[in-house]
Coordinates of C-alpha atoms in Angstrom, one line a residue:
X507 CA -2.3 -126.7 76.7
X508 CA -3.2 -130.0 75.1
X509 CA -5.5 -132.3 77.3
X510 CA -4.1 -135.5 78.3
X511 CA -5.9 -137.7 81.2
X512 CA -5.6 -141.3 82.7
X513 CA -6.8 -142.8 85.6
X514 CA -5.4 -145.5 88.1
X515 CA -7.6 -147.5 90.0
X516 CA -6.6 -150.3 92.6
X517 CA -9.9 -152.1 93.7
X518 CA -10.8 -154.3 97.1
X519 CA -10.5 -157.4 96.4
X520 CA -11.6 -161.0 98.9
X521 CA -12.6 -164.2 98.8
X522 CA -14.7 -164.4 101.4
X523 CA -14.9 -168.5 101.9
X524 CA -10.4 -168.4 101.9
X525 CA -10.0 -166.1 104.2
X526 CA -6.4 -166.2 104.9
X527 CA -5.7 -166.6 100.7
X528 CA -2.8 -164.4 100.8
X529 CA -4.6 -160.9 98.2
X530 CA -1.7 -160.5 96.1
X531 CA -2.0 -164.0 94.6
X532 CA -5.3 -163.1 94.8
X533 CA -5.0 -160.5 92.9
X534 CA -2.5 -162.6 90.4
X535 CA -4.9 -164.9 90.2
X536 CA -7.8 -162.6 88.8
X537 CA -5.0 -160.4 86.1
X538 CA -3.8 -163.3 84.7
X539 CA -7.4 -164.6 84.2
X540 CA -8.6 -161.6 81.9
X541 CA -8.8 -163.8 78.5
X542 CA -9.2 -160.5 76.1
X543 CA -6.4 -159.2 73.6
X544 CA -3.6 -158.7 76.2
X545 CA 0.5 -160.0 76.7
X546 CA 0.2 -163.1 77.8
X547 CA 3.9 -162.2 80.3
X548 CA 5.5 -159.4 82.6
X549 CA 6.1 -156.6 80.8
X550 CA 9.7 -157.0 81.1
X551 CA 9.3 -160.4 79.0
X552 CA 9.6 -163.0 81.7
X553 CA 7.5 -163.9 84.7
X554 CA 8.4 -163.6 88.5
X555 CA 9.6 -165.9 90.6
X556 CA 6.4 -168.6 91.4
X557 CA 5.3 -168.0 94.7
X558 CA 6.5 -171.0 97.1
X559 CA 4.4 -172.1 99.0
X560 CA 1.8 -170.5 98.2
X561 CA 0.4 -168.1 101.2
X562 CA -2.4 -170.3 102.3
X563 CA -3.2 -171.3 105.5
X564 CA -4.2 -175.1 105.2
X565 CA -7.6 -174.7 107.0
X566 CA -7.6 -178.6 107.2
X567 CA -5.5 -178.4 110.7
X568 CA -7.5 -175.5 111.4
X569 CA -10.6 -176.9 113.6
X570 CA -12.0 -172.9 114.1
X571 CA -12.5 -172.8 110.3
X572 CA -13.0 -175.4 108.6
X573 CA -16.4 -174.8 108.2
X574 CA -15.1 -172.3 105.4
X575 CA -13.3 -174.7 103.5
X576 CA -16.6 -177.4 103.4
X577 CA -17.6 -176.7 99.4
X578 CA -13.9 -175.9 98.2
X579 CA -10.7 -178.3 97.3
X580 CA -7.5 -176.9 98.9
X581 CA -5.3 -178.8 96.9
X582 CA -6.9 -177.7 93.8
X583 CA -7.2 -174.2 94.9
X584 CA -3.1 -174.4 95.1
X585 CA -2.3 -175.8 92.3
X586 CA -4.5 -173.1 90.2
X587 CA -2.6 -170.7 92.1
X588 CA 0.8 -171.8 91.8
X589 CA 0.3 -171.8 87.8
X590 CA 0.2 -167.6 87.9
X591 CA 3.0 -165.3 87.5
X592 CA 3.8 -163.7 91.1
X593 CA 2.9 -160.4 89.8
X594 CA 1.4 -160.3 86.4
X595 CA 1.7 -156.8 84.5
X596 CA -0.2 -157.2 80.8
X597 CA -0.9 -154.2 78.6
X598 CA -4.5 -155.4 77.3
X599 CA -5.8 -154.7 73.5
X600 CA -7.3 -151.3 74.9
X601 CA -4.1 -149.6 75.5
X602 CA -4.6 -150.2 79.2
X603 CA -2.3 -151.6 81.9
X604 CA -3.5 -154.3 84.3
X605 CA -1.3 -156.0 86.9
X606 CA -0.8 -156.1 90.6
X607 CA 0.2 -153.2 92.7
X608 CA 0.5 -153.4 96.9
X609 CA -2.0 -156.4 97.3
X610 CA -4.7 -155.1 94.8
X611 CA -5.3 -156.0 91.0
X612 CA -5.3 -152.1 89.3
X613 CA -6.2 -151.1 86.0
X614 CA -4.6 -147.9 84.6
X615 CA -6.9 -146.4 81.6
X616 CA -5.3 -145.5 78.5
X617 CA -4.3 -141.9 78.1
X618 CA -7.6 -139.9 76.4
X619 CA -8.1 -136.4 75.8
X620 CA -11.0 -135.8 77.0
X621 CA -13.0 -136.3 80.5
X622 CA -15.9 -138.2 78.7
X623 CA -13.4 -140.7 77.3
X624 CA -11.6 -141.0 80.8
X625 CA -15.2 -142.0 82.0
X626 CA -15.6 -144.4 79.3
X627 CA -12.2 -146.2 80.1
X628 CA -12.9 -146.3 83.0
X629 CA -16.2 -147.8 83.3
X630 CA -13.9 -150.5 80.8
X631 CA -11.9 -150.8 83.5
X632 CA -14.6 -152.0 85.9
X633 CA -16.0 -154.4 83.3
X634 CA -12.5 -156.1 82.7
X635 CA -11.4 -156.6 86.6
X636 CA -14.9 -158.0 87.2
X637 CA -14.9 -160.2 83.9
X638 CA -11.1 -161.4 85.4
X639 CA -12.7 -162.1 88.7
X640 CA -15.5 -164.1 87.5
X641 CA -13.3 -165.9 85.8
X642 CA -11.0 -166.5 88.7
X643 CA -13.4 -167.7 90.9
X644 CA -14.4 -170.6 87.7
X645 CA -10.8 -171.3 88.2
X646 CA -10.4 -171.5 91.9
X647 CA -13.8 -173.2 92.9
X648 CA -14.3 -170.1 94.9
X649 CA -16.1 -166.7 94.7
X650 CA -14.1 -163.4 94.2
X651 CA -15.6 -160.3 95.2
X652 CA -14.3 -156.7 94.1
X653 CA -14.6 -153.5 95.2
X654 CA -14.5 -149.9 93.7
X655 CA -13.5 -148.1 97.0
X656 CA -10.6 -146.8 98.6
X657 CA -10.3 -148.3 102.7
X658 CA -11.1 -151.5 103.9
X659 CA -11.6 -149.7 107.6
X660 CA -8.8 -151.4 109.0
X661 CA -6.3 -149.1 108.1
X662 CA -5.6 -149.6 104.4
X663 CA -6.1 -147.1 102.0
X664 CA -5.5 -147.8 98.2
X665 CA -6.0 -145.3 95.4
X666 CA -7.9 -143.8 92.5
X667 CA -5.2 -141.2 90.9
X668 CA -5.2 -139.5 88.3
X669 CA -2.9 -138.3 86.2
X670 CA -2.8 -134.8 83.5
X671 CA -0.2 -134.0 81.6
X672 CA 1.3 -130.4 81.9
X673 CA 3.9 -128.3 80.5
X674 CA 7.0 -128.1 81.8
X675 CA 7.4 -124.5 81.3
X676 CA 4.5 -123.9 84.1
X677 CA 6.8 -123.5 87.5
X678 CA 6.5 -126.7 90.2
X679 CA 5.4 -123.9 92.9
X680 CA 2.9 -122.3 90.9
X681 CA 1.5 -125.7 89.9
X682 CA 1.3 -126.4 94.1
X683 CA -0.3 -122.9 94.8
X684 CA -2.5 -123.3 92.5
X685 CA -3.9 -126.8 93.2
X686 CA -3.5 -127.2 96.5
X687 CA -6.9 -125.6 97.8
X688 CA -8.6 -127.1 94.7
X689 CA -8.3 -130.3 95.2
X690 CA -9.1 -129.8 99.1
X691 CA -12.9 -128.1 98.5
X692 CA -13.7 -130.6 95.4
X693 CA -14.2 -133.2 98.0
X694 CA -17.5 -131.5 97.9
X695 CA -18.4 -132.9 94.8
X696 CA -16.2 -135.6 93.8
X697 CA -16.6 -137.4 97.2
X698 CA -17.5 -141.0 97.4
X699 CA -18.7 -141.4 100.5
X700 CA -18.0 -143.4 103.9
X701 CA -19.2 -144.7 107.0
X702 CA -16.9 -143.7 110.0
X703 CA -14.7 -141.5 110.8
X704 CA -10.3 -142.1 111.5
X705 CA -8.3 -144.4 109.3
X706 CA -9.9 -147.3 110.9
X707 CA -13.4 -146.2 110.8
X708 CA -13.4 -146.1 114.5
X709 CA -15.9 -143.0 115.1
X710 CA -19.4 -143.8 114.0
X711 CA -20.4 -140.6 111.5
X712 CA -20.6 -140.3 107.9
X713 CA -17.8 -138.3 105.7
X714 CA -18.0 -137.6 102.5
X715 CA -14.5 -138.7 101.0
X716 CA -13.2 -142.4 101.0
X717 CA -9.2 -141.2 101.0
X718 CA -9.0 -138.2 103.0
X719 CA -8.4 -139.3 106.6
X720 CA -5.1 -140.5 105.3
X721 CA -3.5 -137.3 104.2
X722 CA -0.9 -136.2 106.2
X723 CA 1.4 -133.5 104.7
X724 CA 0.5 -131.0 102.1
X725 CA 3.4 -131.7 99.5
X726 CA 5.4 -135.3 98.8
X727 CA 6.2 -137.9 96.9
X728 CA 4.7 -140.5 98.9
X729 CA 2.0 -142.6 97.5
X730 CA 1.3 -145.3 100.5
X731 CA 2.2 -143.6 103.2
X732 CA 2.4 -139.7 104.9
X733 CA 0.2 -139.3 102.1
X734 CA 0.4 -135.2 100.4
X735 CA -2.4 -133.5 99.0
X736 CA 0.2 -132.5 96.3
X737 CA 2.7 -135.2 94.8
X738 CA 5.9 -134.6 93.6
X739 CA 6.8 -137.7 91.5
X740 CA 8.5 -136.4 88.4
X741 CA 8.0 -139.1 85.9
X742 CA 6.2 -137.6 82.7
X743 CA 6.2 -140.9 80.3
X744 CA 6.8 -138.1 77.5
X745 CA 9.8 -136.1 76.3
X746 CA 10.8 -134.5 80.0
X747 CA 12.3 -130.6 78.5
X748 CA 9.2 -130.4 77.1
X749 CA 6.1 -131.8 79.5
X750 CA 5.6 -132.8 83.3
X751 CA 3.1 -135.2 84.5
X752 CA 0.5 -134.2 87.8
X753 CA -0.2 -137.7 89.9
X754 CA -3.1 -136.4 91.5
X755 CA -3.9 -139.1 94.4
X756 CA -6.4 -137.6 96.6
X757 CA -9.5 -138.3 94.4
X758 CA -11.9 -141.5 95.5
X759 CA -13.0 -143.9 93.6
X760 CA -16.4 -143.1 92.0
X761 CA -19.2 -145.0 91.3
X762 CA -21.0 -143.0 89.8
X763 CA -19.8 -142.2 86.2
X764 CA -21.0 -138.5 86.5
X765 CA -18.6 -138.1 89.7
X766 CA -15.8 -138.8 87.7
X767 CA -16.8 -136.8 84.5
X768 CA -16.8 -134.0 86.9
X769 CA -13.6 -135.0 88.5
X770 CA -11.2 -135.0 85.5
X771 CA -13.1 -132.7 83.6
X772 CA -13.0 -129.9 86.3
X773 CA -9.3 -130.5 86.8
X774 CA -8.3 -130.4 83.1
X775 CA -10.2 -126.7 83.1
X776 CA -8.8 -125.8 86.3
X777 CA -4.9 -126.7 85.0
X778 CA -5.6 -125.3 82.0
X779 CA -6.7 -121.6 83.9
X780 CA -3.2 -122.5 85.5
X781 CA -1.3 -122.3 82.9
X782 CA -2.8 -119.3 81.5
X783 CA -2.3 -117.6 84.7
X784 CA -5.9 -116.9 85.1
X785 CA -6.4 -118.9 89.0
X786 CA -6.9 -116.9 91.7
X787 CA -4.2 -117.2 95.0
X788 CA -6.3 -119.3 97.6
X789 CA -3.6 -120.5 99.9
X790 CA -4.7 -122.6 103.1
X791 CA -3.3 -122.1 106.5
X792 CA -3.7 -126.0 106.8
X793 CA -4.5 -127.9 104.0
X794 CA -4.4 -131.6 105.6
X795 CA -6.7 -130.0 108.5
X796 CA -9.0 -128.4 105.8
X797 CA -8.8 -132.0 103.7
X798 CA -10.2 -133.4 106.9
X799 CA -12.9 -130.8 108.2
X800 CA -14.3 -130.5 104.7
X801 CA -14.8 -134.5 104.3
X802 CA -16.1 -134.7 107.7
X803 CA -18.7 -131.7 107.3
X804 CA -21.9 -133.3 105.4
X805 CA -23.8 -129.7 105.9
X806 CA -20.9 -128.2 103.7
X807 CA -21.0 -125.2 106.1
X808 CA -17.5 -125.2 107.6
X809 CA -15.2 -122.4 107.5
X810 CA -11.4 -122.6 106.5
X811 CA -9.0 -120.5 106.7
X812 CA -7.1 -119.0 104.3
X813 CA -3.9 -116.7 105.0
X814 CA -4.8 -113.9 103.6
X815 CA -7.3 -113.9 106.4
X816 CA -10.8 -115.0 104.5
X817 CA -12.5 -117.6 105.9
X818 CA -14.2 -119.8 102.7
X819 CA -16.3 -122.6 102.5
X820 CA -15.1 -125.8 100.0
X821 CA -18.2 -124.6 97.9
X822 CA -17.0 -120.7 97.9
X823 CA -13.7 -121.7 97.1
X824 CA -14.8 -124.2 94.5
X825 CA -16.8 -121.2 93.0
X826 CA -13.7 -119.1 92.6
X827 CA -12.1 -121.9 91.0
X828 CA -14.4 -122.0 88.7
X829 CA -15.2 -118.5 87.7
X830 CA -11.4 -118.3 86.9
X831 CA -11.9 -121.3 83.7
X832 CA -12.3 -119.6 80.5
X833 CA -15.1 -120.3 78.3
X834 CA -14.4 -123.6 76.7
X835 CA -15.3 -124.4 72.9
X836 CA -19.2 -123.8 72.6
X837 CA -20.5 -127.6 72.5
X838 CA -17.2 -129.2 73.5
X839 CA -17.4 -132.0 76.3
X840 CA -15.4 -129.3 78.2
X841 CA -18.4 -127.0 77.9
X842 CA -20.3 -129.0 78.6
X843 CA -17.7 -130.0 82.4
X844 CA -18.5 -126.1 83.3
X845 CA -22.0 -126.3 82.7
X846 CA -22.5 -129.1 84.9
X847 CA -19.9 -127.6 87.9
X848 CA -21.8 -125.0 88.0
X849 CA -25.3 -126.6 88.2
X850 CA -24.1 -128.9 90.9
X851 CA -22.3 -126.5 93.0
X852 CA -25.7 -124.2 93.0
X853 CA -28.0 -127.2 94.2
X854 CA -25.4 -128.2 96.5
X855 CA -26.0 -124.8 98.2
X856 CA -30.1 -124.8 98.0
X857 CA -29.9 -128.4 99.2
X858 CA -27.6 -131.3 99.0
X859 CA -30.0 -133.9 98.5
X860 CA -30.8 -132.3 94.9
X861 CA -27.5 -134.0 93.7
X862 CA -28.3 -137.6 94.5
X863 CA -28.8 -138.2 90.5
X864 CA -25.3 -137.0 90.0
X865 CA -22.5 -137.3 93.3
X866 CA -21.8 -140.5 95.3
X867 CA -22.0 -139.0 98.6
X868 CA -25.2 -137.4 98.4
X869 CA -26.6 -140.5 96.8
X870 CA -25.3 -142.9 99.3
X871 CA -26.2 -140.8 102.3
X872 CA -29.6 -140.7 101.3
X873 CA -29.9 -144.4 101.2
X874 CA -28.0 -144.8 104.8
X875 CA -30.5 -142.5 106.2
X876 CA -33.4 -144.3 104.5
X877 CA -32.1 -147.3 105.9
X878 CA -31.6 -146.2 109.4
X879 CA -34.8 -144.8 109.4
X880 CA -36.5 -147.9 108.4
X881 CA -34.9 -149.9 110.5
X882 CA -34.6 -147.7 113.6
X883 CA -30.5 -148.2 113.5
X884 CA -28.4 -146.5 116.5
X885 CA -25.8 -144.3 114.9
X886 CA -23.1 -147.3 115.7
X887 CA -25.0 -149.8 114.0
X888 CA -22.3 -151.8 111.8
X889 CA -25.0 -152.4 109.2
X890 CA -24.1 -149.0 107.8
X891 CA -20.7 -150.3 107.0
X892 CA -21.9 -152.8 105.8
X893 CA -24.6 -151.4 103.0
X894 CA -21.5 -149.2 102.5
X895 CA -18.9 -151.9 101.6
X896 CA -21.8 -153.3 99.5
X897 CA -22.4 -150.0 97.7
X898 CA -18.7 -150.4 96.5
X899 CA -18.8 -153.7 95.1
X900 CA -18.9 -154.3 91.3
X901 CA -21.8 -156.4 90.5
X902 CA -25.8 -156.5 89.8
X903 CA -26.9 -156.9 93.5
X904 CA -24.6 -153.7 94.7
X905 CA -27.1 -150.9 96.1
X906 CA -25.2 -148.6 93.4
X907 CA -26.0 -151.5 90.3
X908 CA -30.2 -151.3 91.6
X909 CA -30.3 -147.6 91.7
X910 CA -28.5 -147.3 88.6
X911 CA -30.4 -149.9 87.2
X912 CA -33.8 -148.4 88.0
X913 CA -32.6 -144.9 86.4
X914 CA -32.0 -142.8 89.6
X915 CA -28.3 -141.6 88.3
X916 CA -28.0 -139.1 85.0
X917 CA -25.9 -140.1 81.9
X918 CA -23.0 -138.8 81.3
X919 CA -23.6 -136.0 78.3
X920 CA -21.6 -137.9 74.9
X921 CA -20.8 -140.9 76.8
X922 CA -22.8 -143.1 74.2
X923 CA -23.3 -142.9 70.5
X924 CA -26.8 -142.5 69.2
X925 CA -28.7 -146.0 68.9
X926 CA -26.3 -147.8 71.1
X927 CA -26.7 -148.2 75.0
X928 CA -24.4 -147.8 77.9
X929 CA -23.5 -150.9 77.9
X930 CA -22.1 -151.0 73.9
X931 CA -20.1 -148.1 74.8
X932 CA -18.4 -149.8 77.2
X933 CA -17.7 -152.9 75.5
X934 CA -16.3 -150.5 72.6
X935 CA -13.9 -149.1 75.1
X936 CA -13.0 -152.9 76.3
X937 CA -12.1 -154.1 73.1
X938 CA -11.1 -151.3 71.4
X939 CA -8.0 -148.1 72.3
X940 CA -8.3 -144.4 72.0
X941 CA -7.8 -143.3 68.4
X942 CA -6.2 -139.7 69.3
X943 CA -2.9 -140.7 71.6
X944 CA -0.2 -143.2 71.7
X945 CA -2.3 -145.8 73.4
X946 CA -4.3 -146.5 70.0
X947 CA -0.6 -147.9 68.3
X948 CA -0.2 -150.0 72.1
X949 CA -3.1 -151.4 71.8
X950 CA -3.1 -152.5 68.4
X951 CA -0.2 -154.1 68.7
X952 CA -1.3 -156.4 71.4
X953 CA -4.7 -156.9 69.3
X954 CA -2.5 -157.7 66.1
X955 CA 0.0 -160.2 68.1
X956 CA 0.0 -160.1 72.4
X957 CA 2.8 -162.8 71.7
X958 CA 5.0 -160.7 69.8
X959 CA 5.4 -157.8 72.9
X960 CA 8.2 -158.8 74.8
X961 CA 8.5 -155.9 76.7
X962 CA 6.5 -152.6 77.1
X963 CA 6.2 -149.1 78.9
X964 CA 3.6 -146.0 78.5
X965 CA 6.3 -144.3 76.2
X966 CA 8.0 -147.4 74.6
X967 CA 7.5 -150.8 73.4
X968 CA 9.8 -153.6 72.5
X969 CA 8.2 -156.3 70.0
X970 CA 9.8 -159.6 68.7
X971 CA 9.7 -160.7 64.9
X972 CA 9.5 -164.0 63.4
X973 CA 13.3 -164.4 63.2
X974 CA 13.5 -163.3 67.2
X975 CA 14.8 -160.0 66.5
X976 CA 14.1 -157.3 68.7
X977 CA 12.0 -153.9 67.4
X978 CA 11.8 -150.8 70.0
X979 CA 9.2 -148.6 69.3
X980 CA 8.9 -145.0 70.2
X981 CA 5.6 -143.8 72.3
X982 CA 7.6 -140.8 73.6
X983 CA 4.7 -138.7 72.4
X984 CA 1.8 -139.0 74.0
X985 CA -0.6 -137.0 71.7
X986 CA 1.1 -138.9 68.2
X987 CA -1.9 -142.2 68.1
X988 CA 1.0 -143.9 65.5
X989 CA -1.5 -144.6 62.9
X990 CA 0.9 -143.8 59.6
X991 CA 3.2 -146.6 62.0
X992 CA 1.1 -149.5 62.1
X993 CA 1.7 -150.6 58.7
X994 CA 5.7 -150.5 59.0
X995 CA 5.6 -151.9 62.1
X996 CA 3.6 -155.1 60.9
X997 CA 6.4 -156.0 58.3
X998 CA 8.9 -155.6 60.5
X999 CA 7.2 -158.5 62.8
X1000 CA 6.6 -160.2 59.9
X1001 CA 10.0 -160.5 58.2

């Protein structure tokens, strides 16, 4: 089974001194700032209707906050805002997609084939939403803040998914037998981490997943609401007799880069044991109630039941999932994946705290315990959700950016080149696409001319020559980069 991974990230996003700036023209406001390689229009070739008036409370007539307005010019502030598309939606020089989806900016990663490139696009991904909302707040006179999480505690949940591409030959219910209890126990390592328990955070506690009090059915198609642990959207972006895309959307949004090497690159070996027949049959009596008692259960001791009539922990099931992967390529960066599930799912048995170098969670819980201790905190004390908002936020003062900073999280095993730094390899994946799938012929295109792209999908482009005729290009497959294209394609824009 060829690999084939993307992620989908849709980040917090406020500005804190405009509180009742309406976030999707927030959100417009920070896409159509990104000044890198990208389309400079909707996808479809034109904008959306300007958004009239814009949703701003004018907190002149508002004597209870005006003190929030004191260093900022409304009227300047709205007629920055009224010069951005509704809902921008630009493919960027990477191959990438960033645009507006429910209220938050999201960046969806170019397709890679590997988890270590997934990581790299998507540490690209943070760079380029908090390069576009520095440059936003220039525009606006006002700061922006974002935020790599997944609940703003008031009953919002957005996502991190994921998506892998599979063969259409493997059968749906197989796919959902086989997955289902998977992706329930991998909360264990792949957790991000929050303060509070219920959608709104309204039990003080600690759990260790961001999304997973807002599953409430094992199997859908629903991405925003009666959320499934399994999703049934049928929409490959590939040839459709021949491949089937699986929108995984219970995954958090990492932090730490290791978290989601582990993430993807476990699910990649874990699909691919599926399609080989290899998993095991670990079927749930209640999946949503076993999504919630393992994110809730910090001491990874729960039991859950399983209707065969074992009772498993999310670590003993985890270990059956992995024991079923076939040996990967000796040195390959999915050898490397198992090595590293396995060394993490040992010290999570001897003791959790052994994985804060590696796992969100662990990492995060450590430092709310530190900082209850220090400062002799109740349990209810909303300073914890507060240092936990603040974990989430892109940006050098985050508690995540210091502890990273000082050298407390591990690298990522391929993730740089020899003699460059973390920080070139991101910056390579900003500026330049994957060179193994369709998204390197995407993004070159928008490199060569962003002008020229007139409209655009993950499987097709349409570009515009000099004499205003219209070119579609094919992108059906995924795994074809379109390098022997290029060339062609050029002329045709040219003459």
């Amino acid at each position: 089974m060829p690999r084939l991974i993307g992620i989908e990230t849709e980040y917090g996003i406020l500005a804190p001194e405009v509180p009742d700036l309406d976030p999707a023209v927030l959100s417009a406001a920070v896409v159509d700032s990104w000044d890198g390689p990208a389309t400079h229009h909707e996808l479809d070739g034109s904008f959306g209707p300007q958004p009239d008036p814009v949703p701003l409370t004018d907190l002149h007539t508002d004597q209870n906050r005006t003190h929030t307005m004191r260093s900022i010019d409304v009227m300047s502030l709205r007629k920055v805002l009224t010069s951005v598309s509704e809902e921008p939606n630009r493919v960027l020089g990477n191959g990438a997609r960033f645009y507006v989806d429910h209220a938050h900016p999201e960046y969806s990663a170019p397709e890679v084939t590997t988890a270590v490139e997934a990581v790299r696009y998507d540490l690209a991904g943070e760079a380029i939403v908090a390069g576009a909302a520095a440059r936003a707040a220039e525009k606006l006179g006002t700061p922006v803040r974002i935020h790599k999480n997944n609940t703003d505690s008031q009953g919002s949940s957005y996502g991190c998914h994921e998506n892998y591409l599979l063969a259409r030959s493997v059968p749906w219910q197989q796919i959902v037998t086989g997955v289902t209890a998977f992706l329930v126990s991998r909360t264990v390592v792949v957790g991000a981490g929050r303060v509070g328990i219920g959608r709104y955070g309204e039990r003080p506690g600690f759990q260790l997943s961001q999304r997973a009090d807002f599953f409430e059915t094992p199997e859908g198609i629903q991405t925003t609401r009666r959320r499934p642990i399994v999703n049934t959207r049928d929409e490959p972006h590939a040839p459709p007799a021949q491949w089937r895309r699986l929108h995984v959307i219970t995954g958090d949004a990492n932090r730490s880069p290791w978290s989601t090497w582990l993430k993807v690159g476990s699910a990649t070996l874990v699909l691919e044991a599926l399609a080989a027949g290899r998993l095991p049959e670990l079927r749930l009596v209640d999946p949503v109630d076993a999504l919630h008692t393992v994110s809730h259960d910090p001491s990874l001791s729960a039991l859950l039941e399983l209707e065969d009539g074992r009772r498993m922990t999310a670590l003993e099931l985890q270990w059956a999932y992995l024991e079923a992967v076939a040996p990967p390529e000796p040195g390959s960066d999915g050898a490397r994946v198992l090595l590293a599930w396995a060394e993490v799912l040992d010290d999570l048995a001897a003791d959790p705290g052994r994985c804060a170098d590696r796992l969100d969670w662990v990492a995060k819980l450590q430092l709310l315990e530190s900082y209850a201790d220090r400062h002799r905190l109740p349990p209810d004390s909303p300073r914890f959700a507060q240092l936990d908002l603040a974990w989430a936020e892109l940006g050098p003062a985050s508690p995540f950016a210091v502890l990273s900073g000082a050298g407390r999280f591990r690298s990522v095993p391929g993730l740089v080149r020899d003699g460059e730094d973390l920080a070139a390899a991101v910056a390579r994946a900003v500026e330049a696409p994957p060179s193994d799938t369709r998204a390197w012929l995407r993004g070159s295109l928008v490199q060569h001319d962003p002008d020229a792209v007139v409209a655009a999908s993950w499987d097709w482009m349409v570009v515009q020559n000099a004499r205003g005729r219209h070119l579609r290009i094919d992108l059906s497959d995924p795994l074809d980069p379109g390098t022997d294209r290029l060339d062609a394609v050029l002329r045709a824009l040219a003459g």
